[in-house]
Amino acid sequence: MLWPIAVVLAVAQLSAATPLSKRWNDVAVKHSWADLPRGWEYHSSAPADHEFDMRIALKQAKIDALIANLWETSDPTHPRYGQHLTPAEAEALVAPHSDSREAVNAWLDFHGVDPENVAYSSGGGEWVTIRVSVAQAERMLDTKYSVYSHPSSSDRVVRTLSYSLPRELHSHIDLVTPTTYFGTTRSMRATSFLEPITQANKFNTAAASNCSTSITPACLRDLYHTAGYKPTQAHVNKLGVAGFLDEFANYADLQTFFKQLRPDAVGSNFTTVQINGGGADQNKPGVEANLDIQYTTGISFPTPNIYYSTGGSPPFKPDSFTPTNTNEPYLDWLNAIFKSETKPQTISTSYGDNEQTVPQDYAVKVCNMFAQLGSIGTTVFFSSGDEGVGGGDCLTNDGSNKKIFQPSFPASCPYVTAVGGTVRVAPEVAVSFSGGGFSRYFNQPSYQNSQVSKFLSGLGNKNAGLFNKTGRAYPDLAAQGQAFQVVINGTIHPVSGTSASAPTVAAIFSLLNDYRLANGKQSLGFVNPLIYSKGASGFNDIVSGSNPGCDTPGFSAGAGWDPVTGLGTPDFAKLKDLL
């Protein structure tokens, strides 16, 4: 039988196209939400012609090798302790396999992406950035984008509740953004809050060295025994502070702060590095920004401090329906740190999200980037949060609406050092808002197994079912967290939160780095294996207080590690001798 020529051609074209079509049309879900993350509302459909930058994180070929190296160089009993990688060595380990580049390029070509519109960059691994329309992104990711609003911050974002990739690409791609992570530089939470001025916490010069009612650099330096130490490595040692939420650290306020509370530092200053449109508006001093920079400089002087102002401004002018933000804060900040020539030995960060609101693939990617920072000798501190074991209704967002404790991310990442809060002196006790608990994303790392097991044995069945006993436990450490005296727009105000605790601990560890560098040693880098072993005796154990939340009493502080104050508060003199 003779077939018509048109039929023959159609069959030939179909047979030629089918293998390629099957390759890229056989898709599987990469991440999806059962419910819209809390705090967000559907606003409207995303305009099909709206364009944004899609970023694709290629799978890191040797991330396991980088993490194995990190365990060795951060273990004080290992022969390679302190032998950090160079930035170039670390980047080589997180680079993708050539097969991943080839597969992703073939996929982009299949979808008609012009190679001229594809940009490749490194920094925490290799990233592919393409300019796409909503319609094109929806075809590529087998999804539907919408505009969502966040009433409390007035942010609007283009996001989706689910996205898919060809099955073949799941082994080549870690992450695609923006997709299902709804956090922005304005919707994430700062972990500090202004206190009303009372007679008890009102600043007075006579009480400047007494932390019992209000906090100043002088009282912290006395309490944690750093007052007698004079840094000598300012030409090498650096301390970084991460800033988001359009929070700007103010130079004039810092000088007023120094005149009142650290006179020998008057005239010194910090450097601002602006990332992705981050500002430095000196007419809008930020509570969080001023708190962080005033206490990192107030304790670490004369160590140079760098304030990273990370913005979220889109590359277009927003109008009545266009989203106000398409960028994602942690990735922007981390990418910039890796690309920078100057990488601080210590970084303090005072922001976070409920872990369950962060897609797990996104959380793992960001957490691995913190591991990379640790591998090159940088210690990263995060505040543990100000809601105890959880704030709000504490219901899960997986569709079951089950009440459980709500861990905070990035504090729950095993490659950062999470800092909880204390109050009062002689003795210090846990402050009630100190965030703490157990991750549901990350397994409990070996460095804390022994300490956490003791806590769990003593806990018995209390809070059973409300937390993940096998998860990464936090916080790791603690410090004072209430009534810090902060200059804001020329006036002193009391500010509280683990946002105060984190920069305090970061500044103390920056001094420890100074001491090590002065003695010909490397910076500390990732400190958790050290503090849970050899360094554990360098902390003041906090044995009373609790962190209620989720309509429960939460956890209680006690002897040894606990999920309220961790291993306790730092004693610089003891730690210096141990290191």
Coordinates of C-alpha atoms in Angstrom, one line a residue:
M1 CA 0.0 0.0 0.0
L2 CA 1.3 3.5 -0.9
W3 CA 0.8 6.1 1.8
P4 CA 0.3 9.8 0.8
I5 CA 3.5 11.8 1.0
A6 CA 2.0 14.1 3.7
V7 CA 1.4 11.1 5.9
V8 CA 4.9 9.8 5.4
L9 CA 6.4 13.2 6.3
A10 CA 4.2 13.6 9.4
V11 CA 5.2 10.2 10.6
A12 CA 8.9 10.9 10.0
Q13 CA 8.6 14.2 11.8
L14 CA 6.8 12.6 14.8
S15 CA 9.4 9.8 15.1
A16 CA 12.2 12.4 15.0
A17 CA 10.6 14.7 17.5
T18 CA 9.3 12.1 19.9
P19 CA 12.6 11.1 21.7
L20 CA 13.5 14.8 22.4
S21 CA 9.9 15.6 23.5
K22 CA 9.8 12.6 25.8
R23 CA 13.1 13.6 27.3
W24 CA 11.9 17.0 28.4
N25 CA 8.2 16.4 28.8
D26 CA 8.6 13.5 31.3
V27 CA 8.4 15.7 34.4
A28 CA 8.2 15.2 38.1
V29 CA 7.4 17.7 40.9
K30 CA 10.5 19.3 42.4
H31 CA 8.7 21.1 45.2
S32 CA 5.1 21.9 46.1
W33 CA 3.0 23.4 48.9
A34 CA -0.2 21.8 50.2
D35 CA -1.3 25.3 51.5
L36 CA -0.2 28.8 50.8
P37 CA 2.5 29.8 53.3
R38 CA 1.0 31.7 56.3
G39 CA 1.0 35.4 56.1
W40 CA 0.6 35.4 52.3
E41 CA -2.6 36.0 50.3
Y42 CA -3.5 35.4 46.6
H43 CA -3.6 38.7 44.8
S44 CA -4.1 38.0 41.1
S45 CA -2.8 36.0 38.1
A46 CA 0.7 36.9 37.0
P47 CA 0.7 38.8 33.7
A48 CA 1.9 36.4 31.0
D49 CA 4.3 39.0 29.6
H50 CA 5.8 40.0 32.9
E51 CA 9.6 39.2 32.8
F52 CA 11.9 38.2 35.6
D53 CA 15.3 36.6 36.1
M54 CA 15.1 32.9 36.7
R55 CA 18.1 31.5 38.5
I56 CA 19.0 27.8 38.2
A57 CA 21.4 26.3 40.8
L58 CA 23.3 23.4 39.2
K59 CA 23.9 20.3 41.3
Q60 CA 27.2 20.6 43.2
A61 CA 29.2 17.6 42.0
K62 CA 31.4 17.3 45.1
I63 CA 29.4 18.8 47.9
D64 CA 29.8 15.6 50.0
A65 CA 33.6 16.0 49.7
L66 CA 33.3 19.6 50.8
I67 CA 31.2 18.7 53.9
A68 CA 33.6 15.8 54.7
N69 CA 36.5 18.2 54.6
L70 CA 34.5 20.6 56.8
W71 CA 34.1 17.9 59.5
E72 CA 37.8 17.2 59.5
T73 CA 39.0 20.8 59.6
S74 CA 36.5 21.8 62.3
D75 CA 37.2 18.8 64.6
P76 CA 39.8 19.8 67.2
T77 CA 40.9 16.2 67.5
H78 CA 41.6 15.8 63.8
P79 CA 45.2 16.3 62.4
R80 CA 43.7 18.7 59.7
Y81 CA 42.0 20.9 62.3
G82 CA 42.1 24.6 61.2
Q83 CA 43.4 23.8 57.7
H84 CA 40.7 25.7 55.9
L85 CA 40.2 25.6 52.1
T86 CA 41.0 28.5 50.0
P87 CA 37.9 30.1 48.3
A88 CA 39.1 28.7 45.0
E89 CA 39.4 25.2 46.4
A90 CA 35.9 25.4 48.0
E91 CA 34.4 26.6 44.7
A92 CA 36.0 23.8 42.8
L93 CA 34.3 21.3 45.1
V94 CA 30.9 22.8 44.6
A95 CA 31.2 23.2 40.8
P96 CA 28.8 21.1 38.7
H97 CA 29.7 18.1 36.6
S98 CA 30.1 18.9 32.9
D99 CA 27.1 16.6 32.3
S100 CA 24.9 18.9 34.3
R101 CA 25.8 21.9 32.2
E102 CA 25.2 20.0 29.0
A103 CA 21.8 18.7 30.2
V104 CA 20.6 22.1 31.3
N105 CA 21.8 23.8 28.1
A106 CA 20.0 21.2 26.1
W107 CA 16.8 21.8 28.1
L108 CA 17.1 25.5 27.6
D109 CA 17.6 25.0 23.9
F110 CA 14.5 22.8 23.7
H111 CA 12.5 25.7 25.2
G112 CA 14.0 28.2 22.7
V113 CA 16.0 30.2 25.2
D114 CA 18.4 32.4 23.3
P115 CA 22.0 31.6 24.4
E116 CA 22.6 35.4 24.3
N117 CA 20.2 35.7 27.2
V118 CA 21.9 33.0 29.4
A119 CA 24.4 34.1 32.0
Y120 CA 26.6 31.8 34.0
S121 CA 28.1 32.8 37.4
S122 CA 29.8 31.1 40.4
G123 CA 29.6 31.9 44.1
G124 CA 28.3 29.1 46.2
G125 CA 28.3 26.8 43.2
E126 CA 27.4 27.5 39.6
W127 CA 24.2 29.5 38.7
V128 CA 22.5 29.9 35.4
T129 CA 20.4 33.1 35.0
I130 CA 18.0 33.6 32.2
R131 CA 15.5 36.4 31.5
V132 CA 12.1 34.8 31.0
S133 CA 8.4 35.8 30.8
V134 CA 5.9 34.3 33.1
A135 CA 4.4 32.4 30.2
Q136 CA 7.8 30.9 29.3
A137 CA 8.6 30.0 32.9
E138 CA 5.2 28.3 33.2
R139 CA 6.0 26.1 30.2
M140 CA 9.4 25.3 31.4
L141 CA 8.4 24.4 34.9
D142 CA 5.0 22.9 34.2
T143 CA 3.4 25.4 36.6
K144 CA 1.2 28.4 37.1
Y145 CA 2.6 31.7 38.5
S146 CA 0.5 34.1 40.5
V147 CA 1.0 37.4 42.3
Y148 CA 0.8 37.0 46.1
S149 CA 0.6 39.7 48.7
H150 CA 2.0 39.9 52.2
P151 CA -0.2 42.4 54.1
S152 CA 2.0 43.0 57.1
S153 CA 5.0 44.1 54.9
S154 CA 3.0 45.3 51.8
D155 CA 5.2 43.1 49.6
R156 CA 3.9 41.5 46.4
V157 CA 5.7 38.7 44.7
V158 CA 5.4 36.4 41.7
R159 CA 5.5 32.9 43.0
T160 CA 4.0 29.5 42.5
L161 CA 2.7 26.8 44.8
S162 CA 4.4 24.0 42.9
Y163 CA 7.0 23.5 40.1
S164 CA 8.3 20.5 38.2
L165 CA 11.4 19.6 36.2
P166 CA 12.1 16.9 33.7
R167 CA 13.0 13.7 35.6
E168 CA 16.4 13.8 34.0
L169 CA 17.2 17.2 35.4
H170 CA 16.5 16.3 39.1
S171 CA 20.0 14.9 39.3
H172 CA 21.5 18.0 37.7
I173 CA 19.6 20.9 39.3
D174 CA 19.5 21.8 43.0
L175 CA 17.0 24.6 42.9
V176 CA 15.1 27.0 40.6
T177 CA 14.1 30.5 41.8
P178 CA 11.9 32.3 42.1
T179 CA 9.4 29.5 42.6
T180 CA 8.0 28.3 45.9
Y181 CA 10.1 30.3 48.4
F182 CA 7.9 33.3 49.4
G183 CA 10.4 35.0 51.7
T184 CA 11.6 38.5 50.8
T185 CA 13.8 41.1 52.3
R186 CA 10.7 42.7 53.9
S187 CA 8.6 39.6 54.9
M188 CA 11.4 37.8 56.8
R189 CA 11.6 38.4 60.5
A190 CA 14.1 40.5 62.4
T191 CA 14.6 39.0 65.8
S192 CA 14.6 42.2 67.8
F193 CA 12.0 44.6 69.3
L194 CA 11.8 48.0 70.9
E195 CA 11.0 47.9 74.7
P196 CA 9.0 50.7 76.3
I197 CA 11.3 52.8 78.4
T198 CA 10.8 52.2 82.1
Q199 CA 12.6 53.3 85.3
A200 CA 14.2 49.8 85.4
N201 CA 15.6 49.8 81.9
K202 CA 16.2 53.5 81.4
F203 CA 19.8 54.3 80.7
N204 CA 22.0 55.9 83.3
T205 CA 25.7 56.2 83.2
A206 CA 26.2 54.9 86.7
A207 CA 24.7 51.5 85.7
A208 CA 26.7 51.2 82.5
S209 CA 28.8 48.4 83.9
N210 CA 26.0 46.5 85.5
C211 CA 24.0 44.1 83.2
S212 CA 21.3 43.5 85.9
T213 CA 18.8 46.1 84.6
S214 CA 20.1 47.4 81.2
I215 CA 22.8 46.3 78.8
T216 CA 25.8 48.3 77.5
P217 CA 29.1 47.3 75.9
A218 CA 30.8 47.9 79.2
C219 CA 28.7 45.5 81.2
L220 CA 28.9 42.8 78.5
R221 CA 32.7 43.2 78.3
D222 CA 32.8 42.7 82.1
L223 CA 30.3 39.9 82.2
Y224 CA 31.9 37.9 79.5
H225 CA 35.5 38.8 80.4
T226 CA 36.7 40.6 77.2
A227 CA 37.4 44.0 78.8
G228 CA 41.1 43.3 79.3
Y229 CA 41.8 42.1 75.8
K230 CA 43.1 44.5 73.2
P231 CA 42.9 43.3 69.6
T232 CA 46.0 43.6 67.5
Q233 CA 45.0 42.0 64.1
A234 CA 42.8 44.8 62.7
H235 CA 44.8 44.6 59.5
V236 CA 43.6 41.0 59.0
N237 CA 40.6 40.2 61.1
K238 CA 37.1 41.3 60.0
L239 CA 33.6 41.1 61.4
G240 CA 30.6 41.1 59.2
V241 CA 26.9 42.0 59.9
A242 CA 24.2 41.0 57.5
G243 CA 21.4 43.5 57.0
F244 CA 18.0 43.1 55.3
L245 CA 14.5 44.6 55.5
D246 CA 15.7 48.0 54.3
E247 CA 17.5 48.4 57.6
F248 CA 20.3 51.0 57.5
A249 CA 23.0 51.3 60.0
N250 CA 23.6 55.0 60.9
Y251 CA 27.1 56.5 61.2
A252 CA 26.0 59.5 63.3
D253 CA 24.1 57.3 65.8
L254 CA 27.2 55.1 66.1
Q255 CA 29.3 58.1 67.1
T256 CA 26.7 59.2 69.7
F257 CA 26.7 55.6 71.0
F258 CA 30.5 55.6 71.3
K259 CA 30.6 59.0 73.1
Q260 CA 28.1 57.6 75.6
L261 CA 29.2 54.0 75.9
R262 CA 32.6 53.4 74.3
P263 CA 34.6 56.7 74.4
D264 CA 37.8 55.1 73.2
A265 CA 36.2 54.1 69.9
V266 CA 35.0 57.6 69.0
G267 CA 36.0 58.4 65.5
S268 CA 36.2 54.8 64.3
N269 CA 33.5 53.6 62.0
F270 CA 32.2 50.7 59.9
T271 CA 32.1 50.0 56.2
T272 CA 28.8 49.5 54.3
V273 CA 28.7 47.1 51.4
Q274 CA 25.5 47.5 49.3
I275 CA 24.2 44.3 47.7
N276 CA 21.4 44.0 45.1
G277 CA 20.2 47.6 45.5
G278 CA 20.6 47.6 49.3
G279 CA 20.7 51.2 50.6
A280 CA 22.5 53.2 53.2
D281 CA 20.0 56.0 53.8
Q282 CA 21.4 58.0 56.8
N283 CA 18.0 59.6 57.3
K284 CA 16.3 56.3 58.2
P285 CA 18.3 54.6 61.0
G286 CA 17.1 51.0 61.5
V287 CA 16.5 49.6 65.0
E288 CA 17.9 46.2 64.0
A289 CA 20.8 47.6 62.0
N290 CA 21.9 50.0 64.7
L291 CA 21.5 47.4 67.4
D292 CA 23.8 45.0 65.5
I293 CA 26.5 47.4 64.4
Q294 CA 26.6 49.3 67.7
Y295 CA 27.2 46.1 69.7
T296 CA 29.6 44.3 67.3
T297 CA 31.8 47.4 67.1
G298 CA 31.2 48.2 70.8
I299 CA 32.7 44.9 71.9
S300 CA 35.2 44.2 69.1
F301 CA 36.8 47.6 68.6
P302 CA 39.2 48.3 66.9
T303 CA 38.3 45.2 64.7
P304 CA 37.0 46.5 61.3
N305 CA 33.2 45.9 60.9
I306 CA 31.4 45.5 57.6
Y307 CA 27.7 46.0 57.3
Y308 CA 26.1 44.2 54.4
S309 CA 23.0 46.0 53.2
T310 CA 21.1 43.6 51.1
G311 CA 18.2 45.0 49.0
G312 CA 15.5 43.4 47.0
S313 CA 14.8 46.0 44.4
P314 CA 13.6 44.5 41.2
P315 CA 15.1 45.5 37.8
F316 CA 11.8 47.1 36.8
K317 CA 9.6 49.9 38.0
P318 CA 6.6 48.5 40.0
D319 CA 3.1 49.6 39.2
S320 CA -0.3 48.8 40.5
F321 CA -0.2 45.1 39.5
T322 CA 3.5 44.4 39.2
P323 CA 5.2 42.6 42.2
T324 CA 7.4 44.7 44.3
N325 CA 10.1 42.1 44.8
T326 CA 11.3 39.0 42.9
N327 CA 14.6 38.6 44.7
E328 CA 15.4 36.2 47.6
P329 CA 17.5 37.6 50.4
Y330 CA 19.8 34.8 51.6
L331 CA 20.8 33.8 48.1
D332 CA 21.6 37.4 47.1
W333 CA 23.7 38.0 50.2
L334 CA 25.6 34.7 50.1
N335 CA 26.3 35.0 46.4
A336 CA 27.8 38.4 47.0
I337 CA 29.9 37.2 49.9
F338 CA 31.4 34.4 47.8
K339 CA 32.2 36.8 45.0
S340 CA 33.8 39.4 47.3
E341 CA 37.5 39.7 47.7
T342 CA 37.0 40.4 51.4
K343 CA 35.4 37.6 53.4
P344 CA 35.0 38.3 57.2
Q345 CA 36.2 35.6 59.6
T346 CA 33.0 36.1 61.6
I347 CA 29.5 37.0 60.5
S348 CA 26.4 37.9 62.6
T349 CA 22.9 37.6 61.2
S350 CA 19.7 38.4 63.1
Y351 CA 16.9 37.3 60.8
G352 CA 14.9 34.1 60.1
D353 CA 11.7 32.4 59.0
N354 CA 9.7 29.5 60.3
E355 CA 11.5 26.5 58.9
Q356 CA 8.2 25.1 57.4
T357 CA 7.7 28.2 55.3
V358 CA 11.0 27.6 53.5
P359 CA 11.0 24.9 50.8
Q360 CA 13.3 22.1 51.8
D361 CA 15.3 22.2 48.6
Y362 CA 15.9 25.9 49.1
A363 CA 16.8 25.4 52.8
V364 CA 19.3 22.6 51.9
K365 CA 20.9 24.7 49.2
V366 CA 21.3 27.7 51.5
C367 CA 22.5 25.5 54.4
N368 CA 25.2 24.0 52.1
M369 CA 26.3 27.5 51.2
F370 CA 26.9 28.1 54.9
A371 CA 28.9 24.9 55.0
Q372 CA 31.0 26.4 52.2
L373 CA 31.6 29.6 54.2
G374 CA 32.7 27.4 57.2
S375 CA 35.1 25.5 55.0
I376 CA 37.0 28.7 54.1
G377 CA 37.3 29.7 57.7
T378 CA 34.2 31.9 58.4
T379 CA 32.1 31.5 61.5
V380 CA 28.4 32.2 60.9
F381 CA 26.1 33.1 63.8
F382 CA 22.3 33.3 63.6
S383 CA 19.9 34.5 66.3
S384 CA 17.6 31.7 67.3
G385 CA 14.4 33.7 67.2
D386 CA 12.1 35.5 69.6
E387 CA 9.1 33.2 69.8
G388 CA 10.3 30.4 72.1
V389 CA 9.3 27.1 70.6
G390 CA 7.0 28.8 68.2
G391 CA 4.7 31.8 67.7
G392 CA 1.2 32.1 66.3
D393 CA -1.1 29.1 66.0
C394 CA 1.9 26.7 65.3
L395 CA -0.1 24.7 62.8
T396 CA 1.6 22.8 60.1
N397 CA 1.2 23.9 56.5
D398 CA 1.2 20.4 55.0
G399 CA -2.5 20.2 54.9
S400 CA -2.9 18.4 58.2
N401 CA -3.1 21.6 60.4
K402 CA -1.4 19.8 63.2
K403 CA 0.0 21.8 66.1
I404 CA 3.7 21.3 66.5
F405 CA 6.7 23.4 67.7
Q406 CA 8.0 25.6 64.9
P407 CA 11.8 25.6 64.4
S408 CA 13.4 28.6 62.8
F409 CA 15.6 28.6 59.7
P410 CA 18.5 29.3 59.1
A411 CA 19.1 28.8 62.9
S412 CA 18.2 25.1 62.3
C413 CA 20.9 24.6 59.7
P414 CA 23.7 22.4 61.2
Y415 CA 26.5 24.5 59.7
V416 CA 25.6 27.7 61.5
T417 CA 25.9 28.6 65.2
A418 CA 22.6 29.6 66.6
V419 CA 22.4 32.0 69.6
G420 CA 19.6 32.1 72.2
G421 CA 19.0 34.7 74.9
T422 CA 19.5 35.2 78.6
V423 CA 18.5 37.9 81.1
R424 CA 19.7 39.0 84.6
V425 CA 23.1 38.3 86.2
A426 CA 24.4 36.3 89.1
P427 CA 23.0 34.0 87.8
E428 CA 22.0 34.5 84.2
V429 CA 18.7 32.8 83.4
A430 CA 17.0 32.0 80.1
V431 CA 14.9 34.8 78.7
S432 CA 11.4 33.6 77.9
F433 CA 11.4 34.5 74.2
S434 CA 14.6 32.6 73.4
G435 CA 14.0 30.5 70.3
G436 CA 14.9 26.9 70.4
G437 CA 14.0 23.4 69.3
F438 CA 14.6 20.7 66.8
S439 CA 14.7 20.9 63.0
R440 CA 12.3 18.9 60.8
Y441 CA 14.5 19.3 57.8
F442 CA 18.0 18.5 59.0
N443 CA 19.2 15.4 60.9
Q444 CA 21.0 15.8 64.2
P445 CA 24.7 16.2 63.5
S446 CA 27.2 13.9 65.2
Y447 CA 28.9 16.8 67.0
Q448 CA 25.9 17.3 69.3
N449 CA 24.6 13.8 69.7
S450 CA 26.1 13.2 73.1
Q451 CA 25.0 16.5 74.7
V452 CA 21.5 16.4 73.1
S453 CA 21.0 12.7 74.1
K454 CA 21.5 13.7 77.8
F455 CA 18.9 16.4 77.5
L456 CA 16.4 14.1 75.8
S457 CA 16.9 11.4 78.4
G458 CA 16.0 13.8 81.2
L459 CA 13.1 15.2 79.2
G460 CA 11.2 11.9 79.2
N461 CA 7.8 12.2 77.5
K462 CA 7.3 15.9 78.0
N463 CA 6.3 17.6 74.7
A464 CA 6.1 14.2 73.1
G465 CA 4.9 14.5 69.5
L466 CA 5.5 18.2 69.3
F467 CA 9.1 18.1 68.1
N468 CA 11.5 15.9 66.1
K469 CA 13.8 14.2 68.5
T470 CA 16.2 13.2 65.7
G471 CA 16.5 16.7 64.3
R472 CA 19.3 19.2 64.4
A473 CA 18.9 20.8 67.9
Y474 CA 19.4 24.5 68.6
P475 CA 20.4 27.0 69.9
D476 CA 24.1 26.2 70.4
L477 CA 25.0 29.2 72.6
A478 CA 23.3 32.1 74.3
A479 CA 24.0 35.6 75.6
Q480 CA 22.2 38.5 77.2
G481 CA 19.1 39.5 75.1
Q482 CA 17.0 42.1 76.9
A483 CA 17.1 45.9 77.3
F484 CA 20.2 46.7 75.2
Q485 CA 20.8 50.4 75.1
V486 CA 20.8 51.4 71.5
V487 CA 21.0 54.9 69.9
I488 CA 18.3 55.5 67.3
N489 CA 18.1 58.8 65.7
G490 CA 20.2 60.4 68.4
T491 CA 18.2 59.0 71.4
I492 CA 18.9 55.9 73.5
H493 CA 16.2 53.2 73.5
P494 CA 16.1 49.8 75.1
V495 CA 16.0 47.0 72.5
S496 CA 15.5 43.3 73.2
G497 CA 15.7 40.0 71.2
T498 CA 18.1 37.3 70.3
S499 CA 19.1 39.8 67.6
A500 CA 21.0 41.4 70.5
S501 CA 22.5 38.1 71.6
A502 CA 23.8 37.0 68.2
P503 CA 26.0 40.1 67.6
T504 CA 27.3 39.9 71.2
V505 CA 28.5 36.3 70.7
A506 CA 29.8 37.1 67.2
A507 CA 31.9 40.0 68.6
I508 CA 33.4 37.8 71.3
F509 CA 34.3 35.1 68.8
S510 CA 35.8 37.8 66.6
L511 CA 38.1 38.6 69.5
L512 CA 38.9 34.9 69.7
N513 CA 39.9 35.0 66.0
D514 CA 42.0 38.0 66.7
Y515 CA 43.8 36.1 69.5
R516 CA 44.4 33.0 67.2
L517 CA 45.6 35.2 64.3
A518 CA 48.0 37.0 66.7
N519 CA 49.4 33.6 67.7
G520 CA 50.0 32.4 64.1
K521 CA 46.9 30.2 63.9
Q522 CA 44.1 30.2 61.4
S523 CA 40.6 31.6 62.1
L524 CA 38.2 29.3 63.9
G525 CA 35.8 28.8 61.0
F526 CA 32.9 26.4 61.7
V527 CA 33.0 26.2 65.5
N528 CA 30.2 23.8 66.4
P529 CA 32.3 20.6 66.7
L530 CA 34.7 22.6 68.9
I531 CA 32.2 24.0 71.3
Y532 CA 30.4 20.7 71.8
S533 CA 33.7 19.0 72.7
K534 CA 36.9 20.7 73.8
G535 CA 35.4 24.1 74.1
A536 CA 32.3 23.1 76.2
S537 CA 34.0 24.1 79.4
G538 CA 34.4 27.7 78.1
F539 CA 30.7 28.5 78.6
N540 CA 28.6 29.5 81.6
D541 CA 25.9 26.8 81.9
I542 CA 22.4 28.3 82.2
V543 CA 20.2 26.1 84.4
S544 CA 16.9 28.0 84.8
G545 CA 14.3 29.6 82.7
S546 CA 12.2 28.3 79.8
N547 CA 10.9 29.3 76.3
P548 CA 7.1 28.9 76.2
G549 CA 5.3 29.0 72.9
C550 CA 2.5 27.2 70.9
D551 CA 0.3 27.4 74.0
T552 CA 2.8 25.2 75.9
P553 CA 5.5 25.8 78.6
G554 CA 8.1 25.0 75.9
F555 CA 11.4 23.6 77.0
S556 CA 13.3 24.3 80.3
A557 CA 16.9 25.2 80.7
G558 CA 19.0 22.8 82.8
A559 CA 22.4 21.4 83.4
G560 CA 24.3 20.8 80.1
W561 CA 22.9 21.6 76.7
D562 CA 19.3 22.6 76.4
P563 CA 17.0 23.9 73.6
V564 CA 16.7 27.3 75.3
T565 CA 20.2 28.5 75.9
G566 CA 22.3 25.8 74.2
L567 CA 25.7 25.2 76.0
G568 CA 25.4 28.5 77.8
T569 CA 27.0 32.0 77.6
P570 CA 30.7 32.6 76.6
D571 CA 33.5 33.2 79.0
F572 CA 36.2 34.8 76.8
A573 CA 39.0 34.2 79.2
K574 CA 38.3 30.5 79.5
L575 CA 37.8 30.1 75.7
K576 CA 41.0 32.0 75.0
D577 CA 43.0 29.5 77.2
L578 CA 41.2 26.5 75.5
L579 CA 42.0 27.7 72.0

